[in-house]
Short mmCIF file of C-alpha atoms in Angstrom, two decimals:
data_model
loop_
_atom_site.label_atom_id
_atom_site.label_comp_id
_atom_site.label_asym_id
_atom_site.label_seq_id
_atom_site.Cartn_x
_atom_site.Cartn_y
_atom_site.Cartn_z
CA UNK A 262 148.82 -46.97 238.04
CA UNK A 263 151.80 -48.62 239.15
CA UNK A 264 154.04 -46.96 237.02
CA UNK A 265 153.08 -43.41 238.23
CA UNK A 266 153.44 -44.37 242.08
CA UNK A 267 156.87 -45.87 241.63
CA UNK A 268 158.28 -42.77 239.37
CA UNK A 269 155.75 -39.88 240.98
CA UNK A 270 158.92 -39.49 242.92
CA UNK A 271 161.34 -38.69 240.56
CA UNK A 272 158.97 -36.84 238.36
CA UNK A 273 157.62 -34.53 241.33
CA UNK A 274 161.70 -33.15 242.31
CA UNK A 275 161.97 -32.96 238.41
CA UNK A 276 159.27 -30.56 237.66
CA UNK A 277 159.68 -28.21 240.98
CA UNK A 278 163.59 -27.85 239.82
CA UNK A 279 162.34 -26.79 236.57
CA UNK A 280 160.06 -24.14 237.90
CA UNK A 281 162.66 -23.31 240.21
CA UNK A 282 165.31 -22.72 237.36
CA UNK A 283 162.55 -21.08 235.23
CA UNK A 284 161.33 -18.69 238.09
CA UNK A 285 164.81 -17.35 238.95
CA UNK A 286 166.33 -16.51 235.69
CA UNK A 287 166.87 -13.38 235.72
CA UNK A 288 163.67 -11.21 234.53
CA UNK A 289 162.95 -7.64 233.29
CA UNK A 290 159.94 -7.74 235.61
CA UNK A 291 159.75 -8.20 239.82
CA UNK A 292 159.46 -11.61 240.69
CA UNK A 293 159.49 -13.09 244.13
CA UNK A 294 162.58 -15.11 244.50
CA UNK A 295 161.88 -16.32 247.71
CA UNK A 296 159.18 -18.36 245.57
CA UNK A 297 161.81 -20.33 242.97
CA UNK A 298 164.59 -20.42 246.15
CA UNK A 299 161.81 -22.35 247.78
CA UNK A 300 160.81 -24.97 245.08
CA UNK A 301 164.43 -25.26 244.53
CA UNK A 302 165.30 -26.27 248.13
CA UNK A 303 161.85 -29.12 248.36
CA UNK A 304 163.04 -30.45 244.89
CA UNK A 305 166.65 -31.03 246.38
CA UNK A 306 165.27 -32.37 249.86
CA UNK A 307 163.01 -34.61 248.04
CA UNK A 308 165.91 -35.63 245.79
CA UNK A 309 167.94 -36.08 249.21
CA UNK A 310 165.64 -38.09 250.71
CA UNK A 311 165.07 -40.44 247.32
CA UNK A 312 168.78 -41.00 248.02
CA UNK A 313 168.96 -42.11 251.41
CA UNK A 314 172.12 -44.24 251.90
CA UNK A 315 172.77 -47.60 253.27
CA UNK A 316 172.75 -47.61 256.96
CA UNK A 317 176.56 -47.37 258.37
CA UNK A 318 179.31 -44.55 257.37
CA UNK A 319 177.27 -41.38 258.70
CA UNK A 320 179.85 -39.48 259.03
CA UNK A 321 181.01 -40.21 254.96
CA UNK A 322 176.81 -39.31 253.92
CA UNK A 323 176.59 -36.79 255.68
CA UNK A 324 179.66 -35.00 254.07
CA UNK A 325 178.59 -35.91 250.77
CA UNK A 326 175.11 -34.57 251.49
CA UNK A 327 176.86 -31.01 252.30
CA UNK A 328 178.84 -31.24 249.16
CA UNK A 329 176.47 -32.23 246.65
CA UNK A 330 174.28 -29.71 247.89
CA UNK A 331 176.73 -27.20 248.17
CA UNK A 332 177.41 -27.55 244.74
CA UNK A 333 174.03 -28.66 242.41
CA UNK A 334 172.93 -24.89 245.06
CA UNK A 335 175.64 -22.74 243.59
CA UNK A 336 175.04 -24.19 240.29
CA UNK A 337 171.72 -22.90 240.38
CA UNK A 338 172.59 -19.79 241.97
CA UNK A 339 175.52 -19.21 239.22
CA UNK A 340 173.43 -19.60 236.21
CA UNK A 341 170.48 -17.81 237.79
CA UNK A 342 172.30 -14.61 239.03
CA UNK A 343 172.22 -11.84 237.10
CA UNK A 344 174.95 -9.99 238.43
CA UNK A 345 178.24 -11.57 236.32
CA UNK A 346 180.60 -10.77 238.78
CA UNK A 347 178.66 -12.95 241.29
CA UNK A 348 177.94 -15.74 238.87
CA UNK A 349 181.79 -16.06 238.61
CA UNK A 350 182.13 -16.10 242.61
CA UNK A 351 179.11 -18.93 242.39
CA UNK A 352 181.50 -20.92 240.03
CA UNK A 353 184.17 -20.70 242.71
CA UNK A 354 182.00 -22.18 245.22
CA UNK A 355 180.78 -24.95 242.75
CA UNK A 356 184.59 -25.75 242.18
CA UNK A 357 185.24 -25.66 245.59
CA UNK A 358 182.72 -28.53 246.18
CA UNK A 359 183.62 -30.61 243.44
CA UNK A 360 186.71 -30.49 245.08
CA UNK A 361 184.93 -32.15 248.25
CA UNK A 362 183.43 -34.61 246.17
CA UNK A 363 187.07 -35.26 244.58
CA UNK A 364 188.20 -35.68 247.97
CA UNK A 365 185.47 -38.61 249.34
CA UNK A 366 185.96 -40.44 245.83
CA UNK A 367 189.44 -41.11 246.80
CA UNK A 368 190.81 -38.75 244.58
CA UNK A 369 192.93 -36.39 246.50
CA UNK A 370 195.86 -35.22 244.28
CA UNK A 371 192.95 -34.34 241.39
CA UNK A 372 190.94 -32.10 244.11
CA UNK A 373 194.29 -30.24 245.20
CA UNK A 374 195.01 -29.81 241.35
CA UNK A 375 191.77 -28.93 240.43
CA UNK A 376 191.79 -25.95 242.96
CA UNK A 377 195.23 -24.86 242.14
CA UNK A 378 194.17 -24.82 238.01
CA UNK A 379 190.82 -23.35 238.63
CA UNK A 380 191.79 -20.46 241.29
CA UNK A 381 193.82 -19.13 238.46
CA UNK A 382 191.20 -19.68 235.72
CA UNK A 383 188.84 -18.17 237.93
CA UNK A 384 191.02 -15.15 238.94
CA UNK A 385 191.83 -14.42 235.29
CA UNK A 386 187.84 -14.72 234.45
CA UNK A 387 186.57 -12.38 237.42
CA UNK A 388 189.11 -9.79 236.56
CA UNK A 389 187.93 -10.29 232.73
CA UNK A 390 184.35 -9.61 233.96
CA UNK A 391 185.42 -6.48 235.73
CA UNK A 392 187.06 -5.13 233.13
CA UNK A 393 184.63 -5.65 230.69
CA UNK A 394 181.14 -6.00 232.20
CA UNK A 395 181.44 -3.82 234.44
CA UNK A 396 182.61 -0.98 232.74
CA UNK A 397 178.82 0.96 233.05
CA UNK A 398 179.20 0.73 236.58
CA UNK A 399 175.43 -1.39 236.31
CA UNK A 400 174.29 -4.36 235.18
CA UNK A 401 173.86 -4.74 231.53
CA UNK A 402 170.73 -5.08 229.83
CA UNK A 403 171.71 -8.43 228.22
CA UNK A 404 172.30 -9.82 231.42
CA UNK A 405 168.99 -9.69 232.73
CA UNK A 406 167.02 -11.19 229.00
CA UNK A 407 167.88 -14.69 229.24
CA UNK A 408 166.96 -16.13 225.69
CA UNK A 409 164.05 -18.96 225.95
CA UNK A 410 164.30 -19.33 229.79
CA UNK A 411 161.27 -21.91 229.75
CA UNK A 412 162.43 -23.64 226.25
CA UNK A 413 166.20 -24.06 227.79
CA UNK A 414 164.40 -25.61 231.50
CA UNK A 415 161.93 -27.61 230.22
CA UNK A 416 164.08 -29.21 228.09
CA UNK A 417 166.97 -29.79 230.25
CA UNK A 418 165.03 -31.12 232.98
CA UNK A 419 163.43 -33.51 230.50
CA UNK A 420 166.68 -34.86 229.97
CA UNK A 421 167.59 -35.08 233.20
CA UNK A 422 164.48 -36.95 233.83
CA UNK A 423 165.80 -39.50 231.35
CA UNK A 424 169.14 -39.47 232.79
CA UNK A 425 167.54 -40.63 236.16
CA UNK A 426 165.27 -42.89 235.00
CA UNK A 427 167.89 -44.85 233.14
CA UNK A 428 169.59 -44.57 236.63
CA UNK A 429 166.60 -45.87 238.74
CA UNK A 430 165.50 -48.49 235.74
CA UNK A 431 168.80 -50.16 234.86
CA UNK A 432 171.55 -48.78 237.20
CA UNK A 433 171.18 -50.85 239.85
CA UNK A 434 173.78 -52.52 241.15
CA UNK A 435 172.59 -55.78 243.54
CA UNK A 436 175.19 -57.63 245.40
CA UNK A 437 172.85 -60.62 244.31
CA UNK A 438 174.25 -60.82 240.51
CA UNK A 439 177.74 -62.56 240.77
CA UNK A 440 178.47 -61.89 237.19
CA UNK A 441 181.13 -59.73 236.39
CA UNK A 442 179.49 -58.32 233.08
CA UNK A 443 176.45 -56.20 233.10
CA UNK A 444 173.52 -57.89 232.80
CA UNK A 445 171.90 -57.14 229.33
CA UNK A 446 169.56 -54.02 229.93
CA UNK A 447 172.39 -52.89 233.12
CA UNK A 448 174.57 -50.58 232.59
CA UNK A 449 177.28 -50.36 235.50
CA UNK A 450 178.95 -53.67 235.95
CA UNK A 451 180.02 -55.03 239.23
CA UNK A 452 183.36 -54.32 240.08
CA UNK A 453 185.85 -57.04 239.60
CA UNK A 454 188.85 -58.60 240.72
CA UNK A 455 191.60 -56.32 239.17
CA UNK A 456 193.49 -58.33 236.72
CA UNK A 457 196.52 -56.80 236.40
CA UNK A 458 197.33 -55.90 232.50
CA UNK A 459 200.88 -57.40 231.80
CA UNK A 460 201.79 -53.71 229.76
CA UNK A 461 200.68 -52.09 232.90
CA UNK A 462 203.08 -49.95 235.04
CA UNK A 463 200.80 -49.25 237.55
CA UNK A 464 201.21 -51.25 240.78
CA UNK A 465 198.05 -53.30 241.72
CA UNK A 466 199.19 -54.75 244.64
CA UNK A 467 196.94 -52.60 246.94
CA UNK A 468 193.82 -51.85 246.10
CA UNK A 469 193.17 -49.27 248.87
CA UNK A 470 195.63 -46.70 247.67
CA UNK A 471 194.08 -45.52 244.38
CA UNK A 472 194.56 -42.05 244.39
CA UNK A 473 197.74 -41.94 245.60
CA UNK A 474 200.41 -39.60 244.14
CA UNK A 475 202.28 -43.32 243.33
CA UNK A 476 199.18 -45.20 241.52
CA UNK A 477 198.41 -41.82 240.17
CA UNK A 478 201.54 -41.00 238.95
CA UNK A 479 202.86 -44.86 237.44
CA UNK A 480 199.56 -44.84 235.60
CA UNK A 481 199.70 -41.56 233.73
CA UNK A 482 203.36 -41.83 232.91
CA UNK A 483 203.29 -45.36 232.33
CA UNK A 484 200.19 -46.12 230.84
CA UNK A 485 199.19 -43.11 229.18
CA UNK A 486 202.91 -41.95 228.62
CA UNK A 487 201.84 -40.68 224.67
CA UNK A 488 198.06 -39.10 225.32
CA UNK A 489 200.51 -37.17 227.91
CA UNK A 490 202.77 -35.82 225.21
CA UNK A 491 199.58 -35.14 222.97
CA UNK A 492 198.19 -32.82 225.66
CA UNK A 493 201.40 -31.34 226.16
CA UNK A 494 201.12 -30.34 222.35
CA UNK A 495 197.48 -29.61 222.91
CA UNK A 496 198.85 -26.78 225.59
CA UNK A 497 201.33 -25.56 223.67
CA UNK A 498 198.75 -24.85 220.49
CA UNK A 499 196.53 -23.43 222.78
CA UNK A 500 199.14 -21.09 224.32
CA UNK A 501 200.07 -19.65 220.59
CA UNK A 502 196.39 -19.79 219.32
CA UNK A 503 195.80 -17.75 222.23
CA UNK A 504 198.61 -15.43 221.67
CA UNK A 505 197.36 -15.16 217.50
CA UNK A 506 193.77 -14.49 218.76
CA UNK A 507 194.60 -11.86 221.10
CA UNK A 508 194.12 -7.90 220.43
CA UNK A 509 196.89 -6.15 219.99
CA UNK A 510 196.78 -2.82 221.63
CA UNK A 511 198.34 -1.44 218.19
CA UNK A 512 194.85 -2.32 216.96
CA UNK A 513 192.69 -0.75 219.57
CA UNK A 514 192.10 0.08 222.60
CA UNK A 515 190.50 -1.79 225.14
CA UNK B 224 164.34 -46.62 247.26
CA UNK B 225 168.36 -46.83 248.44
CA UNK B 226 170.90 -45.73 246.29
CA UNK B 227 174.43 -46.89 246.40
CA UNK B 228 177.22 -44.22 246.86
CA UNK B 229 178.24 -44.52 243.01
CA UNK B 230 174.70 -44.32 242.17
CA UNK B 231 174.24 -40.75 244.21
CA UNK B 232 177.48 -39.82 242.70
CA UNK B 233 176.63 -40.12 239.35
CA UNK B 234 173.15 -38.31 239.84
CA UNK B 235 175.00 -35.01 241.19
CA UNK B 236 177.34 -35.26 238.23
CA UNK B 237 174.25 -35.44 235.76
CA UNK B 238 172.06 -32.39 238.08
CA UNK B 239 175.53 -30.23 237.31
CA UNK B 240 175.67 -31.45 233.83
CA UNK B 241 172.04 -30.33 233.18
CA UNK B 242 172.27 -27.24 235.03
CA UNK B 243 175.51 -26.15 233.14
CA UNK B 244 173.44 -26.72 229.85
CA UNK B 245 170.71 -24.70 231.18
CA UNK B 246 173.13 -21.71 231.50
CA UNK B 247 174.72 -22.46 228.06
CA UNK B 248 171.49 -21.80 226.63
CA UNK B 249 170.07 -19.17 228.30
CA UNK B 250 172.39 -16.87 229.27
CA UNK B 251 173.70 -13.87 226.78
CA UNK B 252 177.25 -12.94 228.74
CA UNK B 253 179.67 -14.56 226.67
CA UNK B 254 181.79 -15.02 229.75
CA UNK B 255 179.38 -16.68 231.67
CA UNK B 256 178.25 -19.20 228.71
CA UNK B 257 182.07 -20.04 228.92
CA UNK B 258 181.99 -20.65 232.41
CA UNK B 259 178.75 -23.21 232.00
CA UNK B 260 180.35 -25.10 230.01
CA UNK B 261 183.12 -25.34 232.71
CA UNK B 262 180.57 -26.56 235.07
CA UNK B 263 179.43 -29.11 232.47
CA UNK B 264 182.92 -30.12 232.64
CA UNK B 265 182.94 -30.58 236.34
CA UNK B 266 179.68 -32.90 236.10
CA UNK B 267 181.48 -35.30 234.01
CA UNK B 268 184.91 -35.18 236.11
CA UNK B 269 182.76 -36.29 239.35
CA UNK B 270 181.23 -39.46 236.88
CA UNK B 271 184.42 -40.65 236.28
CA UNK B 272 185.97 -39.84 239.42
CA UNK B 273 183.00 -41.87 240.86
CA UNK B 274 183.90 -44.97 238.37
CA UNK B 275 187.47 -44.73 239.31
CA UNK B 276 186.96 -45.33 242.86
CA UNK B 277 183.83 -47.95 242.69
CA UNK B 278 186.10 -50.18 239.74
CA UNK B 279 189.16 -49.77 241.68
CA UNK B 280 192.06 -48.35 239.10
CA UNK B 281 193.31 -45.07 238.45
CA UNK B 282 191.95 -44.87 234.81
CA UNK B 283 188.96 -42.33 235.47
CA UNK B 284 191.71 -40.04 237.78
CA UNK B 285 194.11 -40.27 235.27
CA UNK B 286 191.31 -39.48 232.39
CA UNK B 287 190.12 -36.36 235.14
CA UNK B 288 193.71 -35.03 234.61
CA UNK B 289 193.50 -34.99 231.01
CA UNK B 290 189.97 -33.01 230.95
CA UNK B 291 191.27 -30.70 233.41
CA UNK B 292 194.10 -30.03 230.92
CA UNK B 293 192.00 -29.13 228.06
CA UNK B 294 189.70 -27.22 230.27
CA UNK B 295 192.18 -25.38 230.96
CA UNK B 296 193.24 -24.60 227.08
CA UNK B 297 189.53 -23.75 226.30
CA UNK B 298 189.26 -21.17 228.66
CA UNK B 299 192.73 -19.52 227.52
CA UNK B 300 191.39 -19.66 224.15
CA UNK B 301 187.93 -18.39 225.27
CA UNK B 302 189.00 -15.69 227.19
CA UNK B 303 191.41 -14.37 224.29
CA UNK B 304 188.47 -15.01 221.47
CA UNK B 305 185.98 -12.82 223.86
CA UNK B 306 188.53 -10.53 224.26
CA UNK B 307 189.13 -10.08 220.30
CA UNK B 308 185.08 -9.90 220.35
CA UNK B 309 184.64 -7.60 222.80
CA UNK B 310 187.08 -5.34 220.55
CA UNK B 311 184.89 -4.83 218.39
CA UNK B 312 181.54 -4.60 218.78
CA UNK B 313 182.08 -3.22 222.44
CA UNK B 314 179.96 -5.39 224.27
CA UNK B 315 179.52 -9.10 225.92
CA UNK B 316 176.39 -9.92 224.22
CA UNK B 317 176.29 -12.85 222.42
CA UNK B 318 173.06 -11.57 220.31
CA UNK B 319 175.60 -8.95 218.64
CA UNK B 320 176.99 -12.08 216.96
CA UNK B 321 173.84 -14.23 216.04
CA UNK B 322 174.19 -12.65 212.13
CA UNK B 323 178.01 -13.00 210.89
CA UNK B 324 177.44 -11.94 207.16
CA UNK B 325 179.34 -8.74 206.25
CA UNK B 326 176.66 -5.60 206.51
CA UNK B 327 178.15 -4.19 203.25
CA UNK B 328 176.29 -7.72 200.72
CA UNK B 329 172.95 -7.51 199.72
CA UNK B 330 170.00 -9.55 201.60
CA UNK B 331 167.95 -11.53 199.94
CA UNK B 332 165.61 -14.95 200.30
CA UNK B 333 164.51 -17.45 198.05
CA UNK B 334 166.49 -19.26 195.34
CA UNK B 335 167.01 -16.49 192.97
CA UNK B 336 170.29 -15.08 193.80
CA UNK B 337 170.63 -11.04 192.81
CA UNK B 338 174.19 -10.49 191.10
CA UNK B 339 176.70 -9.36 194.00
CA UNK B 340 177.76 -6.13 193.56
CA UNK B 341 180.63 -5.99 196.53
CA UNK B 342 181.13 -1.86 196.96
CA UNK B 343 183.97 -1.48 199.46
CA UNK B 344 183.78 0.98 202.07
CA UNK B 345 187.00 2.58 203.06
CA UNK B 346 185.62 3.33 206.65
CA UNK B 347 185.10 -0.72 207.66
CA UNK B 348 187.51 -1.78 209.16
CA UNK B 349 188.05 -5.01 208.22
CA UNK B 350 190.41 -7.87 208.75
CA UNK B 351 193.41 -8.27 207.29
CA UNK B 352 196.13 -11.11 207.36
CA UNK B 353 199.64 -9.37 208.34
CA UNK B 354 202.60 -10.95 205.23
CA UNK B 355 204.76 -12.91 206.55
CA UNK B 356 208.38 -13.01 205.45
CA UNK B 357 210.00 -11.05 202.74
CA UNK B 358 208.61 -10.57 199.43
CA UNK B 359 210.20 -12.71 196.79
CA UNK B 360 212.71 -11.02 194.21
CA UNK B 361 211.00 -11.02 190.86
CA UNK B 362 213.99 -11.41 187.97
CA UNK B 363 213.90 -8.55 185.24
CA UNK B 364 214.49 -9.93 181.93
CA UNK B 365 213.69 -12.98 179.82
CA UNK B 366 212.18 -15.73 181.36
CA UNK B 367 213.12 -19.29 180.53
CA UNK B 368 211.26 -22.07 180.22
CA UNK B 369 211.61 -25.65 179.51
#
């Protein structure tokens, strides 16, 4: 069986993370954790090791092993916990990580945003859950029936199976193919030589400065001056949706 | 197997993706469904961060920016909608909300529908839209028409 032996390894992380997932949702009855926490960590070591990079740039895989892991962890953690308060705190740490990542894809004016717009979002939600969770002092009831735990895994993971093998089947990217399309069946073309666009405003003069505040900043007022109004209306809506949707306390009391 | 950087990249962004979907499903705190799809959200920013950087332009940043924007409009809107829900039934639960017909209309299944006899109950406090603006001056007296 060919086939098996070259996609055992995908399908072996797979089916541990969806035990994992399914183990630790939270649960009326007494389960070990320690036994999901530890299918959870071989699935992400095996996935870890299926991505082993390129020899060269330790110091660059080794960063992105701490952040990926730091984050797919607290992802787990956050939908698995069935405290709310601490789900919320998870989230932080997940943002906080997908900062990192931000950060080593060259990105770093997104990852300092990012943090500034999501420390208030988060702030705002974890006061939100203590004020109305957390009013019985306990965890709630609700919080600790997950509906279809093994429906909603199962099913994910099977997608994410066929996420990955799409990856592993027709993602790669050889330096041997000079074309500049994907080949039919590939999905990710090589990166070409950046033409520049004569309506452009961005500067393409240096390639090596993409997330730059300058780049950055000529591209989304230059470029993609109108979808910037748009969201500006977008916010403003929101705001006064917001505002109509909101309880008076003439209504009710919270 | 060897993966390129792009190719790790985007399988992180897909294992957050999934996972965020796993908590949309499952979990019953309306806050916390909110906050999976937030994490869905942060999948996809790290795929086109990931583009951005292996093609070389600032398109996927500049597209990040946008979906941080209306992240950030869905969870003022979410947080106000959960408040007006919380309002009134008292609780987080999403279950309280899986049946939004009005308790006071009859049930019933099959084709044959029963004639709806709508008896209004003073106590229910239902919704009501506040008027707007003054009320318009009827004129006494003949009306004229052409």
């Amino acid at each position: 069986m060919d086939w098996s032996k070259e996609n055992g390894l995908l399908i072996i992380p797979l089916v541990l993370g969806c035990f994992a997932v399914c183990w630790l949702m939270p649960s009326t009855r007494q389960r070990p954790r320690i036994l999901g926490g530890l299918a959870a960590l071989a699935a992400i070591l095996m996935m870890q090791a299926m991505l082993l990079p390129p020899a060269g740039d330790y110091v660059r895989s080794v960063l992105f092993f701490v952040f990926a892991a730091a984050a797919v962890i607290s992802a787990g953690l956050m939908i698995t916990d069935r405290n709310p308060v601490y789900a919320a705190l998870w989230f932080a740490l997940v943002t906080l990580a997908v900062c990192g990542l931000f950060l080593l894809n060259a990105a770093p004016f997104l990852s300092a945003s990012t943090i500034i717009v999501y420390a208030g979002a988060i702030i705002v939600t974890f006061l939100f859950v203590i004020m109305l969770a957390q009013q019985s002092g306990t965890a709630t009831s609700y919080d600790q029936q997950p509906i279809q735990p093994l429906m909603a895994s199962v099913g994910g993971f099977i997608l994410l199976g066929a996420l990955l093998f799409t990856l592993q089947e027709w993602g790669h990217i050889d330096g041997t193919s000079t074309s500049e399309h994907a080949e039919p069946g590939q999905f990710i073309a090589l990166p070409k030589e950046i033409e520049p666009n004569p309506l452009s405003q961005a500067p393409h003069d240096n390639p090596h400065e993409i997330g730059s505040l300058r780049v950055l900043g000529r591209s989304l007022f230059g470029d993609y001056l109108f979808s910037v109004e748009i969201a500006g209306t977008v916010l403003l809506i929101a705001t006064i949706g917001a505002i109509a949707i909101a309880p008076r306390r003439s209504q009710g009391t919270l | 197997m060897t993966a390129t950087v792009l190719e790790s990249q985007l399988i992180v962004g897909a294992t957050l993706f999934i996972l965020g979907v796993i908590g949309f499903l499952t979990r019953r705190n309306l806050i916390l469904i909110m906050l999976s799809a937030e994490l869905m959200l942060h999948g996809v920013s790290i795929n086109l961060t990931a583009f951005s950087r292996y093609h070389g332009n600032p398109q996927g940043q500049v597209f990040t920016i946008f979906v941080l924007t209306i992240a950030a409009c869905e969870a003022g809107l979410a947080l106000s909608l959960i408040l007006s829900l919380y309002q009134r039934r008292k609780s987080l639960d999403v279950f309280l909300w899986g049946k939004l017909g009005e308790d006071d209309l009859p049930v019933f299944s099959g084709s044959q529908a029963p004639p709806v006899t709508v008896t209004a109950d003073p106590n229910v406090d239902l919704p009501h839209l506040t008027p707007a603006g003054r009320m318009p001056k009827t004129q006494p007296g003949p009306q004229t028409k052409t």
